[in-house]
PDB file of C-alpha atoms in Angstrom:
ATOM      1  CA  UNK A 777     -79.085  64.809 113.138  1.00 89.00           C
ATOM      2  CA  UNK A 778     -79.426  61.163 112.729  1.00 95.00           C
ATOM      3  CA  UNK A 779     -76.402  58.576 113.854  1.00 98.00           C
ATOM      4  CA  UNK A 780     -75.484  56.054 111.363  1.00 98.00           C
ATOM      5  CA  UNK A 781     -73.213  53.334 112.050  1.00 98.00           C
ATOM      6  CA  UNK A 782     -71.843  50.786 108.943  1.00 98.00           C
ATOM      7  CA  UNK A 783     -70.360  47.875 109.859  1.00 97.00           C
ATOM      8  CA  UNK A 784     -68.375  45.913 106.913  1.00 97.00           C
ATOM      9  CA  UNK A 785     -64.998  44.510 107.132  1.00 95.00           C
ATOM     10  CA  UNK A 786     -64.208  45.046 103.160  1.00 96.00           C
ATOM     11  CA  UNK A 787     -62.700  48.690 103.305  1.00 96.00           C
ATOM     12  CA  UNK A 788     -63.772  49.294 100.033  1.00 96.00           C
ATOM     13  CA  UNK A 789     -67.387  48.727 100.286  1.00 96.00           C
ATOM     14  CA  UNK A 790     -67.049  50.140 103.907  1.00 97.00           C
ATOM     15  CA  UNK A 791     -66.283  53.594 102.370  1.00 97.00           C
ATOM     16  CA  UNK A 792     -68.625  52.824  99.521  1.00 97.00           C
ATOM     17  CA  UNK A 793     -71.912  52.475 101.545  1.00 97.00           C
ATOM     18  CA  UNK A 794     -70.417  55.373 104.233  1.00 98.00           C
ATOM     19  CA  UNK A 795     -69.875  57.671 101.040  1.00 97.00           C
ATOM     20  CA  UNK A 796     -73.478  57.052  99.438  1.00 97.00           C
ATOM     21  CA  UNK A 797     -75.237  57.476 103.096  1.00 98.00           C
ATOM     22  CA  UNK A 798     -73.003  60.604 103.927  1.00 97.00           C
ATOM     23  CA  UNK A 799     -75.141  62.286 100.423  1.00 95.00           C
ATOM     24  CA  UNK A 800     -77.397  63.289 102.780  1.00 96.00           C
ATOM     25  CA  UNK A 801     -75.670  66.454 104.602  1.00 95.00           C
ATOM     26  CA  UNK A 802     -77.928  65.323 107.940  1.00 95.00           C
ATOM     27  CA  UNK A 803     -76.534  62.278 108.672  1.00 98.00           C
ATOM     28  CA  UNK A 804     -73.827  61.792 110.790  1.00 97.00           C
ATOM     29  CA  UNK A 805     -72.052  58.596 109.404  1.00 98.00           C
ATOM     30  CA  UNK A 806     -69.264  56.269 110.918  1.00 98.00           C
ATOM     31  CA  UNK A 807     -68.076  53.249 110.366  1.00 97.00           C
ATOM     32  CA  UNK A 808     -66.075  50.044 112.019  1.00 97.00           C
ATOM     33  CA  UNK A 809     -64.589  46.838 110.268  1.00 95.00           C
ATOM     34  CA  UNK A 810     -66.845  44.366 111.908  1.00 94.00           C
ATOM     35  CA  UNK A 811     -69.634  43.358 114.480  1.00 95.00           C
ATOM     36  CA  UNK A 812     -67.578  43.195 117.451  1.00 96.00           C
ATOM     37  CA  UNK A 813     -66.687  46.742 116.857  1.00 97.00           C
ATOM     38  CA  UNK A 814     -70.178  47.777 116.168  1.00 97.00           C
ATOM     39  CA  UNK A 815     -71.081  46.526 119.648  1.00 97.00           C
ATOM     40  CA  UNK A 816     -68.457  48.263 121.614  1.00 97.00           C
ATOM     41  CA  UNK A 817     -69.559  51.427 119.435  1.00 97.00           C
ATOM     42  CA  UNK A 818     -73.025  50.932 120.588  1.00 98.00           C
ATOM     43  CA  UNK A 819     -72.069  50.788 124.227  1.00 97.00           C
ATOM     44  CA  UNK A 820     -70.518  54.096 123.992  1.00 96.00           C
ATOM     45  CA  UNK A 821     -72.966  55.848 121.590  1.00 96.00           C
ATOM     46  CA  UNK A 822     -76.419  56.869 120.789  1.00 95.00           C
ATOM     47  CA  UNK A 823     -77.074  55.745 117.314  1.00 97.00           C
ATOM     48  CA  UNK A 824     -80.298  55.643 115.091  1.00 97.00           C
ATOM     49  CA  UNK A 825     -79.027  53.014 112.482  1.00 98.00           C
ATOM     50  CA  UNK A 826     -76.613  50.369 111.695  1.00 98.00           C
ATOM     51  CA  UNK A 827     -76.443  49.402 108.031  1.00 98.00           C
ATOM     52  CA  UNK A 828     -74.237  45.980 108.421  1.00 97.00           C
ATOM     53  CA  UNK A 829     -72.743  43.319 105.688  1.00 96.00           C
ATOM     54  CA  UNK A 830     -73.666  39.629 106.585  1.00 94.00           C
ATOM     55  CA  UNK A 831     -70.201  38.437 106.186  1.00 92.00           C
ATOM     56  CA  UNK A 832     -67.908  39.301 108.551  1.00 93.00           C
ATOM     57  CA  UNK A 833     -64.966  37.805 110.813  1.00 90.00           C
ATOM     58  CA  UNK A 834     -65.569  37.502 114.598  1.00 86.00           C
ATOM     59  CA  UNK A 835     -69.223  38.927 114.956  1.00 92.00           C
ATOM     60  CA  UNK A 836     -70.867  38.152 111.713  1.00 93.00           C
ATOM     61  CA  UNK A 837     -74.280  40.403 110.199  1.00 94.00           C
ATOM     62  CA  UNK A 838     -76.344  37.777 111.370  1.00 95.00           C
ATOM     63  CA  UNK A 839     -75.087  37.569 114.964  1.00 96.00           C
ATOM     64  CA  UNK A 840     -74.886  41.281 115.097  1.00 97.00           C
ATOM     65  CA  UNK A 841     -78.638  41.966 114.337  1.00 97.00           C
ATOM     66  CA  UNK A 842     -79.263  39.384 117.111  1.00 96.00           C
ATOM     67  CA  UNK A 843     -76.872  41.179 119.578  1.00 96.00           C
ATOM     68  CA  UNK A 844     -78.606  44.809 118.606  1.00 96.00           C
ATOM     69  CA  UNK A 845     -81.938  43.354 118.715  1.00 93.00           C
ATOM     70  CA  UNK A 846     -81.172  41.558 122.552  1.00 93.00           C
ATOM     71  CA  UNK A 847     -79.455  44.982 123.865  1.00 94.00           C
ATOM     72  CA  UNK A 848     -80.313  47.946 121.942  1.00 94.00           C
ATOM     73  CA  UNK A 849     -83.617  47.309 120.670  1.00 89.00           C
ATOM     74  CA  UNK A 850     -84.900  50.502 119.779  1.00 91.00           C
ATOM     75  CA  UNK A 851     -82.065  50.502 117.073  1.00 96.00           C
ATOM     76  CA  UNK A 852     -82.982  49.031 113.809  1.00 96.00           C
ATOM     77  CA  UNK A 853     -80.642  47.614 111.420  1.00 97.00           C
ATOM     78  CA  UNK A 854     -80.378  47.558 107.195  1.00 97.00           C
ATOM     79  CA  UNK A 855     -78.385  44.594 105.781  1.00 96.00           C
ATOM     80  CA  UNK A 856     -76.332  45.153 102.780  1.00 95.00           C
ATOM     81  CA  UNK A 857     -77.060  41.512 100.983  1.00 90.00           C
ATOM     82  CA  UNK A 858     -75.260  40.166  98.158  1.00 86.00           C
ATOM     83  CA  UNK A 859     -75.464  36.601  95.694  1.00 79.00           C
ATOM     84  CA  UNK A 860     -74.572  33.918  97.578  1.00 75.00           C
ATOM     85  CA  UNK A 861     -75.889  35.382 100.853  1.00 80.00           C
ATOM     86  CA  UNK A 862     -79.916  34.636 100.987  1.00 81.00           C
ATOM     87  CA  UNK A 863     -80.106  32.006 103.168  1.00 84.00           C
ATOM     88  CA  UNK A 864     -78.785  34.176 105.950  1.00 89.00           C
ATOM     89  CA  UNK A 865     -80.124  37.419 104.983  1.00 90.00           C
ATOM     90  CA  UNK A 866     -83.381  35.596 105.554  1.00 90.00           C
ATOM     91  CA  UNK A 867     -82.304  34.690 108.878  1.00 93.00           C
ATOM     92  CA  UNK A 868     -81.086  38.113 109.463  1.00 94.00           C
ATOM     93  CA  UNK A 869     -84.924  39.467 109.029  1.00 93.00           C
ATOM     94  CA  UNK A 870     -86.073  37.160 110.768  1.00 92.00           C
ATOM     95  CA  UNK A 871     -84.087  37.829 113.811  1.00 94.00           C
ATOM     96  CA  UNK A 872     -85.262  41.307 113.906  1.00 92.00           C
ATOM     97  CA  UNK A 873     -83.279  43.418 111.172  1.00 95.00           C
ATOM     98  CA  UNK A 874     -85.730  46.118 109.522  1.00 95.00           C
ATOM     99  CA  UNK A 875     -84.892  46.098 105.980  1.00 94.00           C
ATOM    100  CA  UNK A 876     -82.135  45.155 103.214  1.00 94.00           C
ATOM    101  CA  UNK A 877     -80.490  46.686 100.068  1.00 93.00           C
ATOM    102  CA  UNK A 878     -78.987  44.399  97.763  1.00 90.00           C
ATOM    103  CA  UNK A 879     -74.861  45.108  97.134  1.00 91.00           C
ATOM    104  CA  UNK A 880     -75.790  45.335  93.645  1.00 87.00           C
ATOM    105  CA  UNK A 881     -78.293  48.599  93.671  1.00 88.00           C
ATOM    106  CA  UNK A 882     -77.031  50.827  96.724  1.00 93.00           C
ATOM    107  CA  UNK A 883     -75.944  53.596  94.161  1.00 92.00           C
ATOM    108  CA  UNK A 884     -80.037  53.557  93.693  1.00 88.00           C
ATOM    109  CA  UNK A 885     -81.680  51.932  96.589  1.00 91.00           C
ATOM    110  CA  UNK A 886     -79.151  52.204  99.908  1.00 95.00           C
ATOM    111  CA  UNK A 887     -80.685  56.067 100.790  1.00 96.00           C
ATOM    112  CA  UNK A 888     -84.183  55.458 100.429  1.00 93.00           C
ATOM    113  CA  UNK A 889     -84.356  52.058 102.202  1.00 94.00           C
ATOM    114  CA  UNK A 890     -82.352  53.798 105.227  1.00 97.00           C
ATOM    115  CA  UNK A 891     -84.650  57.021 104.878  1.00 96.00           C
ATOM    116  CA  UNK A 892     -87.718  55.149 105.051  1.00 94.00           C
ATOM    117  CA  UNK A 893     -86.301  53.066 108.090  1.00 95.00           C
ATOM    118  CA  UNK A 894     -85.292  56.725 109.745  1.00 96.00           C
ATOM    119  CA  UNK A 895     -88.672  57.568 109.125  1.00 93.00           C
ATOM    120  CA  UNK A 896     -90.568  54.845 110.307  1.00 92.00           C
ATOM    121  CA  UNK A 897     -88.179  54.603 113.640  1.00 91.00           C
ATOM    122  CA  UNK A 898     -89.138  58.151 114.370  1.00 90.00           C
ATOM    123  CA  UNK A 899     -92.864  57.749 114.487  1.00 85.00           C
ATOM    124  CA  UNK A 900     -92.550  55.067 116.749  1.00 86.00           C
ATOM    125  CA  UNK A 901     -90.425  57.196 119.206  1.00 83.00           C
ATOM    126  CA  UNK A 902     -93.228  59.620 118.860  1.00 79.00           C
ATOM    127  CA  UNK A 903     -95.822  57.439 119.768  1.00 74.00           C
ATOM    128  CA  UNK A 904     -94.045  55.907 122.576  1.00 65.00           C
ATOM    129  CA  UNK A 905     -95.025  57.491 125.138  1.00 60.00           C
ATOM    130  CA  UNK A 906     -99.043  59.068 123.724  1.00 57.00           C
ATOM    131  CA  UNK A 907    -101.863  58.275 126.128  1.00 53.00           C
ATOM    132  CA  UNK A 908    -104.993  56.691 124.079  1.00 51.00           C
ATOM    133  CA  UNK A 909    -108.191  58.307 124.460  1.00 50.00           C
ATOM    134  CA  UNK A 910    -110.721  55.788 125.096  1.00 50.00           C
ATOM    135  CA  UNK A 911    -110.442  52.545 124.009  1.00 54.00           C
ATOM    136  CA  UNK A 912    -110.455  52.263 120.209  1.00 63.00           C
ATOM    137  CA  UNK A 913    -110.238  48.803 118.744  1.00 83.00           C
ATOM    138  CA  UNK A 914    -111.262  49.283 114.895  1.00 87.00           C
ATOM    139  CA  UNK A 915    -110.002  52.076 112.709  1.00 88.00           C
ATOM    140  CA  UNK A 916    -111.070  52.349 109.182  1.00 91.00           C
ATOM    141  CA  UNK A 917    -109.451  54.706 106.309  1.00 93.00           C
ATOM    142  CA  UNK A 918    -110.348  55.407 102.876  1.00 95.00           C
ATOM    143  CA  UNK A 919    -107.095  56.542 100.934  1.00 94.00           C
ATOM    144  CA  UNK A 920    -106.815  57.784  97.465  1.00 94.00           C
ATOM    145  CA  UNK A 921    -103.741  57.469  95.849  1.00 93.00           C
ATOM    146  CA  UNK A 922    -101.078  59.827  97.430  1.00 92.00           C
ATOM    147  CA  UNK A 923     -97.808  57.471  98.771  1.00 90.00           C
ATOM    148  CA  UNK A 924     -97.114  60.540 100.869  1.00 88.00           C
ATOM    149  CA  UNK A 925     -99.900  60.125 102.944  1.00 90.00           C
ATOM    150  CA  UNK A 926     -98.842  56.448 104.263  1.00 92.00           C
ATOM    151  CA  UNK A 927     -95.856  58.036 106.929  1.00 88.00           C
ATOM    152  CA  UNK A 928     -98.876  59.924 108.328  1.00 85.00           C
ATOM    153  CA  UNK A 929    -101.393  56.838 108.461  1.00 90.00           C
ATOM    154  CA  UNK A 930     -98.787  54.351 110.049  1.00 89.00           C
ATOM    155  CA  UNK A 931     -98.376  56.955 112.913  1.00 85.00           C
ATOM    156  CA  UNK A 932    -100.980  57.141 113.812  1.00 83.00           C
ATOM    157  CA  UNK A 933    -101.570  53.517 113.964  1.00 84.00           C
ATOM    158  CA  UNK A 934     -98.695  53.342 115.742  1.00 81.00           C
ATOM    159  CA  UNK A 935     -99.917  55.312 118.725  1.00 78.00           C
ATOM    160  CA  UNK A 936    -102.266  52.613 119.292  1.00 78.00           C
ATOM    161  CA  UNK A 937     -99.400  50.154 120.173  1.00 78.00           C
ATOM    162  CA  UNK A 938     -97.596  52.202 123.073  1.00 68.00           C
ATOM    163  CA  UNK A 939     -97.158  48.439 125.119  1.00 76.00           C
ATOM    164  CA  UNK A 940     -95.606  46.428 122.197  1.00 83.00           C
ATOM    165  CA  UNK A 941     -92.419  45.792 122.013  1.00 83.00           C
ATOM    166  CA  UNK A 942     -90.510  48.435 119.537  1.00 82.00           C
ATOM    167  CA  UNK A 943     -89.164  45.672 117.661  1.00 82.00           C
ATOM    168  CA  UNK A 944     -92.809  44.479 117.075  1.00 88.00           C
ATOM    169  CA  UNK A 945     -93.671  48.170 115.975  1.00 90.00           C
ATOM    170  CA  UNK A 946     -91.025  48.796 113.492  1.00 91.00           C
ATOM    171  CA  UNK A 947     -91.859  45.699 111.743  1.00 91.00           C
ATOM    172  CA  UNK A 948     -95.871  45.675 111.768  1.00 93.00           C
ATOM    173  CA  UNK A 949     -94.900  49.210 110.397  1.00 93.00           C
ATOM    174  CA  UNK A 950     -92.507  48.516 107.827  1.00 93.00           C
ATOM    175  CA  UNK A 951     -95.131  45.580 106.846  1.00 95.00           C
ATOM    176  CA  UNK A 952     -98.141  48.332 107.040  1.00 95.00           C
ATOM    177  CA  UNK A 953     -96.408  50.693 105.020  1.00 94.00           C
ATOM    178  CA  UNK A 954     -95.116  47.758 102.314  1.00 94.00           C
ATOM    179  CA  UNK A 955     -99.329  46.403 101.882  1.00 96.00           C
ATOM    180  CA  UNK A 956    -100.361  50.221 101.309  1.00 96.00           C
ATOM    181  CA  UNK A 957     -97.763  51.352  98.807  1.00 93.00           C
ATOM    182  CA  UNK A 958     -98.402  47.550  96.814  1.00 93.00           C
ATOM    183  CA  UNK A 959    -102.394  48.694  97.131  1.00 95.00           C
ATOM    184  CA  UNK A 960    -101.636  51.875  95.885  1.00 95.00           C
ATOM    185  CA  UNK A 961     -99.073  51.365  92.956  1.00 92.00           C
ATOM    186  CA  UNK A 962     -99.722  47.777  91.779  1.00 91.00           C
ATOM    187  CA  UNK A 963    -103.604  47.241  92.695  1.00 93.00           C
ATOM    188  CA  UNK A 964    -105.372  51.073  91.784  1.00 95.00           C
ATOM    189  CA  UNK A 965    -102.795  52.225  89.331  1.00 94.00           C
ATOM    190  CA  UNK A 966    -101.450  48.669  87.609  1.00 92.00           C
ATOM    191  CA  UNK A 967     -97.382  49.596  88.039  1.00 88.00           C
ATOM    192  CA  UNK A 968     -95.772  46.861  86.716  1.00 80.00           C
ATOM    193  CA  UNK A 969     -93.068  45.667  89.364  1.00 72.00           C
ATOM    194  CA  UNK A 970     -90.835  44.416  87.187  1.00 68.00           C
ATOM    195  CA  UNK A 971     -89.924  47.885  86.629  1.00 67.00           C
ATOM    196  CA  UNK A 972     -88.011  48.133  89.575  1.00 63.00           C
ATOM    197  CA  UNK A 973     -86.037  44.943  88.373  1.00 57.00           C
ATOM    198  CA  UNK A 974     -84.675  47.274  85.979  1.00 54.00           C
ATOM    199  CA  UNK A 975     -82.677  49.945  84.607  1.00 52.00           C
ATOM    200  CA  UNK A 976     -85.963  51.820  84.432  1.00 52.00           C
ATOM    201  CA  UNK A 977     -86.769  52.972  88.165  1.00 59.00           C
ATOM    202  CA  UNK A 978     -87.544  56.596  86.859  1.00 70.00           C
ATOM    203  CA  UNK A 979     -90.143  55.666  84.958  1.00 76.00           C
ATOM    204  CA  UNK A 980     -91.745  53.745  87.475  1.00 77.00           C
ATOM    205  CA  UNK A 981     -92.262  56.924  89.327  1.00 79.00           C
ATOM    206  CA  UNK A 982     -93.104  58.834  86.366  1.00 83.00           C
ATOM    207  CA  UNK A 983     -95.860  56.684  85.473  1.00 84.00           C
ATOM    208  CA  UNK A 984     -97.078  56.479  89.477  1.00 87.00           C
ATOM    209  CA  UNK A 985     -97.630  60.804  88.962  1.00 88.00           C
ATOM    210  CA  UNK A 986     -99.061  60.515  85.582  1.00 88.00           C
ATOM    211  CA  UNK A 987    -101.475  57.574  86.488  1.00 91.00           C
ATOM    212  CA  UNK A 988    -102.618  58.759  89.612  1.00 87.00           C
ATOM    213  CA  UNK A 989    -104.316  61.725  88.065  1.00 88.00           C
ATOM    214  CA  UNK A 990    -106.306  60.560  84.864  1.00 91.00           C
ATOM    215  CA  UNK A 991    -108.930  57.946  84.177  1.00 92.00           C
ATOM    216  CA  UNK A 992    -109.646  54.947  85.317  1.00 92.00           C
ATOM    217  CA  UNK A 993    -106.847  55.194  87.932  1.00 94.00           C
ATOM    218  CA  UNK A 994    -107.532  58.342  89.853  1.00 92.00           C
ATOM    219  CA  UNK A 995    -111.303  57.471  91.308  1.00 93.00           C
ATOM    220  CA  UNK A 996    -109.569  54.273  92.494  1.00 96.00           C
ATOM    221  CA  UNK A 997    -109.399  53.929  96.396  1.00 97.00           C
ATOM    222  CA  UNK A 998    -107.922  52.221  98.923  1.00 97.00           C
ATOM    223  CA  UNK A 999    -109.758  50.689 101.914  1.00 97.00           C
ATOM    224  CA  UNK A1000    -108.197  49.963 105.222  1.00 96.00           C
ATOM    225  CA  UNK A1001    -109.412  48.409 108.503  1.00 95.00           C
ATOM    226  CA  UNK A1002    -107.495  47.919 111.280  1.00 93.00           C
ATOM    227  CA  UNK A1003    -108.601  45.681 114.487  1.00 92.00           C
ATOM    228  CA  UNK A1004    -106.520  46.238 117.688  1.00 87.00           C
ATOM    229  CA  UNK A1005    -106.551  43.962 120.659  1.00 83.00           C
ATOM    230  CA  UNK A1006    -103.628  43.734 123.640  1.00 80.00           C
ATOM    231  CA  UNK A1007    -102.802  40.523 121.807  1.00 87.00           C
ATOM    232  CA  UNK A1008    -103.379  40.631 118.305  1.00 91.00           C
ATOM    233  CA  UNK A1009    -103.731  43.113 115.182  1.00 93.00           C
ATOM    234  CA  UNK A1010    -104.936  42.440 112.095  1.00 95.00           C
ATOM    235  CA  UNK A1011    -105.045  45.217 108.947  1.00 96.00           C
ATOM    236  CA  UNK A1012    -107.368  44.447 106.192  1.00 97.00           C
ATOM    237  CA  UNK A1013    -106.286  46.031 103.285  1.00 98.00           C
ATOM    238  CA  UNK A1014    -108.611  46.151 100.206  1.00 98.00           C
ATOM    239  CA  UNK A1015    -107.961  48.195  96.602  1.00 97.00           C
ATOM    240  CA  UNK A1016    -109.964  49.117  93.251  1.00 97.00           C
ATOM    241  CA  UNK A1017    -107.977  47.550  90.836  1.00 95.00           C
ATOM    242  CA  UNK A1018    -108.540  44.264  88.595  1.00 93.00           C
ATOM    243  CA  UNK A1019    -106.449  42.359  91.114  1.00 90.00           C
ATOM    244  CA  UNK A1020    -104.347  39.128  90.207  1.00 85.00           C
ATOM    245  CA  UNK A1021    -104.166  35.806  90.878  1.00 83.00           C
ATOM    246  CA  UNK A1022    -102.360  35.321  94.228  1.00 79.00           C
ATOM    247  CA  UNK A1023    -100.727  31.836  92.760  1.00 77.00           C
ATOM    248  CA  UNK A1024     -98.679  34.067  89.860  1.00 77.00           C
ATOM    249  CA  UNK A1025     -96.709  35.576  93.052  1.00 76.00           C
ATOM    250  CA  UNK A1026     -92.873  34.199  92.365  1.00 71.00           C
ATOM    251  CA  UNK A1027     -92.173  33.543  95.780  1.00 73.00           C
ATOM    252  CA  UNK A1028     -89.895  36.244  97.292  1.00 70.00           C
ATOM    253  CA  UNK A1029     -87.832  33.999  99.199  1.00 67.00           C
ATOM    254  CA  UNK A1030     -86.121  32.193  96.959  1.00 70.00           C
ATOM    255  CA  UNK A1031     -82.744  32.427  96.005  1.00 61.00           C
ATOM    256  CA  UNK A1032     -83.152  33.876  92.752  1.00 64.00           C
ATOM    257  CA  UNK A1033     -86.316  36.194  93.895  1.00 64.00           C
ATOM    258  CA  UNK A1034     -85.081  37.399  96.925  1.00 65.00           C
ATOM    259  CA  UNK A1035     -82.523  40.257  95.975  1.00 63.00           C
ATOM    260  CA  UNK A1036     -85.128  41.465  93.262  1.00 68.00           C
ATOM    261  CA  UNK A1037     -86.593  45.060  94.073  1.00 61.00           C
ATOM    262  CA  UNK A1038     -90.139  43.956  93.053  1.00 62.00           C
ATOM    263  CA  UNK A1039     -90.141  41.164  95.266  1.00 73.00           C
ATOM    264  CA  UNK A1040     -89.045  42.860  98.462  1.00 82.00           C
ATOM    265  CA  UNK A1041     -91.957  44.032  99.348  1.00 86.00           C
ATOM    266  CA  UNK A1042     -94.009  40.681  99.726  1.00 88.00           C
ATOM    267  CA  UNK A1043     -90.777  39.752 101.742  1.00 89.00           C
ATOM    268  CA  UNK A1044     -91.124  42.175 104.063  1.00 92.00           C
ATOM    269  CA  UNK A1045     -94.693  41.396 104.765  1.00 93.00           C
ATOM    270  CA  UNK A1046     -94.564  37.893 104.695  1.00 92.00           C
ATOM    271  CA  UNK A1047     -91.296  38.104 107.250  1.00 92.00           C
ATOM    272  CA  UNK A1048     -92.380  40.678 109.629  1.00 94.00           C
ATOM    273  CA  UNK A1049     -96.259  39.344 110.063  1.00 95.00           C
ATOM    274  CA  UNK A1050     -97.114  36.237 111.511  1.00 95.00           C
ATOM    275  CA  UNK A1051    -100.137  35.764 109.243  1.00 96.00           C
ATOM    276  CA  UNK A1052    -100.663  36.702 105.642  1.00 95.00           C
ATOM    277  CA  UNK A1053    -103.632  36.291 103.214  1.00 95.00           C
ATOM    278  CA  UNK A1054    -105.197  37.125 100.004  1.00 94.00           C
ATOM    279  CA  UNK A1055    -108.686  37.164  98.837  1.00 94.00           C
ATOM    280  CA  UNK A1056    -109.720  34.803  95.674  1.00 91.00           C
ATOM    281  CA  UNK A1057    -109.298  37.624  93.476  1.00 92.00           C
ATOM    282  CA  UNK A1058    -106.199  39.300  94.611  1.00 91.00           C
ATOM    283  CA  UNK A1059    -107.252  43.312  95.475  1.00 95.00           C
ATOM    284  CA  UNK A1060    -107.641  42.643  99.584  1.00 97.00           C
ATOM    285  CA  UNK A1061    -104.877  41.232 101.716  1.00 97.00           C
ATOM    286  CA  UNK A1062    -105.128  40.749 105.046  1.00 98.00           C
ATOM    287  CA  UNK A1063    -102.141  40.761 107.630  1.00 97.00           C
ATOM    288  CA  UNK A1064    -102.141  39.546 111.204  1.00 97.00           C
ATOM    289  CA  UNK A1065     -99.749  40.124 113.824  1.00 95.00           C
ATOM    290  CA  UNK A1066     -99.493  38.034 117.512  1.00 92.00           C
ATOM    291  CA  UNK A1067     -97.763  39.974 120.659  1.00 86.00           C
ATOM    292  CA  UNK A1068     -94.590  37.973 121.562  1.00 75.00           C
ATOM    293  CA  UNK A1069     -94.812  37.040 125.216  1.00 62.00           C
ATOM    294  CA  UNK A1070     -91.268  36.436 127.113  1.00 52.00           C
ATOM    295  CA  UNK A1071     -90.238  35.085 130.631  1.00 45.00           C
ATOM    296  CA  UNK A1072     -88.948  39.425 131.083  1.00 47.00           C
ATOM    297  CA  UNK A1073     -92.147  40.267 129.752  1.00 45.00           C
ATOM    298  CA  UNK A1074     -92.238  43.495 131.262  1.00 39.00           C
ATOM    299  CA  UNK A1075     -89.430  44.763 130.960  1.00 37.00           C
ATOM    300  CA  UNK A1076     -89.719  43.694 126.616  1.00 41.00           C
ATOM    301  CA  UNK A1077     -92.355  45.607 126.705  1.00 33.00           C
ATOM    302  CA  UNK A1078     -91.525  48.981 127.959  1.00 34.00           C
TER     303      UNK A1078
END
């Protein structure tokens, strides 16, 4: 049963978020009123999540995920952002937290964005401890359009990582699994994002089913190389679609971009690699990520 610990210090949105996590029956939720009691809860017990608000009194969201990231690293963390809030929910990602839902759509988005953390989290414990066979460094896939099939694909790639740091993991996954779902519903079957910015999320996934199965969308494919080194990986990730032009992108991390649903994505990717790049015509993106060297190298790396 998964451990979920939210940390707000507004009681009403405390038992707001606890309520809307606690819809699924296998979670164990709890919750404290701030960061400082977060971190005493962590010292005393095994969790698999913290979903934390960025302000806070004492030990603020930010300092928190920095806190979690320096002593319990194999825990990821989901900020709860709000208006008003984007400079430091940027900071917040890119001191290590996983993922965010904006205040504004948990009712809709809070589950699923701690689901797919869960998920991702798990393969990575998984993996931790696999012994390669041989010594592959290129892996090449040809996907057709089934979303369901990513969890599978990033675990595997993810067994090919057992000496990076967990923290490195969960984000080249989260980034992994962010490029394949944009290949899949934006580049073969032409979803419009903007969807998502709306009140019309349900069609969005109606329209993913109906697409994927009838002409020209369902020959469509998805090509992915990855090259692995002890240093470096780099995904190449390539769909059959008409593509764009990479300039349109509204750049996620603006203020008035970043809490959009259709922009999160890019976010993600662009946060949690160190390199990102698309082709001239906007159907291959490439992502690149460098192994983080410290002075307790070996024990980061464990």
């Amino acid at each position: 049963m998964p451990s979920i610990l939210v940390a707000d210090d507004n009681p009403v949105d405390r038992k707001l978020i606890s309520r809307l996590l606690e819809r699924e029956p296998s979670w164990s939720v709890h919750s404290v009123s701030d960061g400082s009691e977060a971190l005493q809860y962590l010292e005393q017990q095994e969790v698999d999540l913290v979903v934390t608000d960025l302000q806070m009194p004492h030990v603020d969201g930010l300092e928190l995920v920095k806190q979690i990231r320096k002593r319990f690293d194999s825990v990821p963390v989901v900020l709860v952002t709000a208006y008003g809030s984007e400079k430091i929910s940027l900071q917040a990602l890119s001191a290590g937290a996983a993922n965010y839902s904006p205040k504004d759509q948990l009712q809709s988005d809070l589950v699923p964005t701690a689901k797919n953390v869960l998920e991702l989290n798990e393969h990575i414990k998984r993996t931790a401890n696999k012994e390669l066979e041989g010594d592959t460094s290129r892996l090449a896939f040809v996907l057709d359009n089934e979303i369901g099939q990513i969890a599978q694909l990033v675990e595997s790639f993810n067994s090919h990582l057992p000496s990076w740091a967990t923290k490195d993991r969960l984000r080249i996954s989260m980034a992994l699994d962010e490029a394949l779902t944009n290949a899949i519903c934006h580049g073969n079957l032409e979803l419009d994002s903007q969807l998502k910015d709306t009140d019309c999320e349900s069609r969005f996934f109606d329209e993913l089913q109906s697409r994927k199965d009838c002409e020209p969308f369902c020959g469509r494919r998805v090509r992915l190389q990855a090259d692995f080194s002890d240093q470096e990986i780099r995904f190449c990730i390539r769909d059959d679609g008409p593509g764009f032009t990479p300039e349109s992108i509204p750049d996620p991390t603006c203020a008035e971009n970043l809490l959009k649903p259709s922009g999160r994505g890019l976010l993600l990717i662009r946060t949690f690699m160190d390199e990102v790049a698309h082709n001239e015509s906007g159907n291959e993106i490439t992502l690149v990520k460098r192994r983080q060297h410290t002075l307790n190298d070996e024990s980061d790396y464990k």
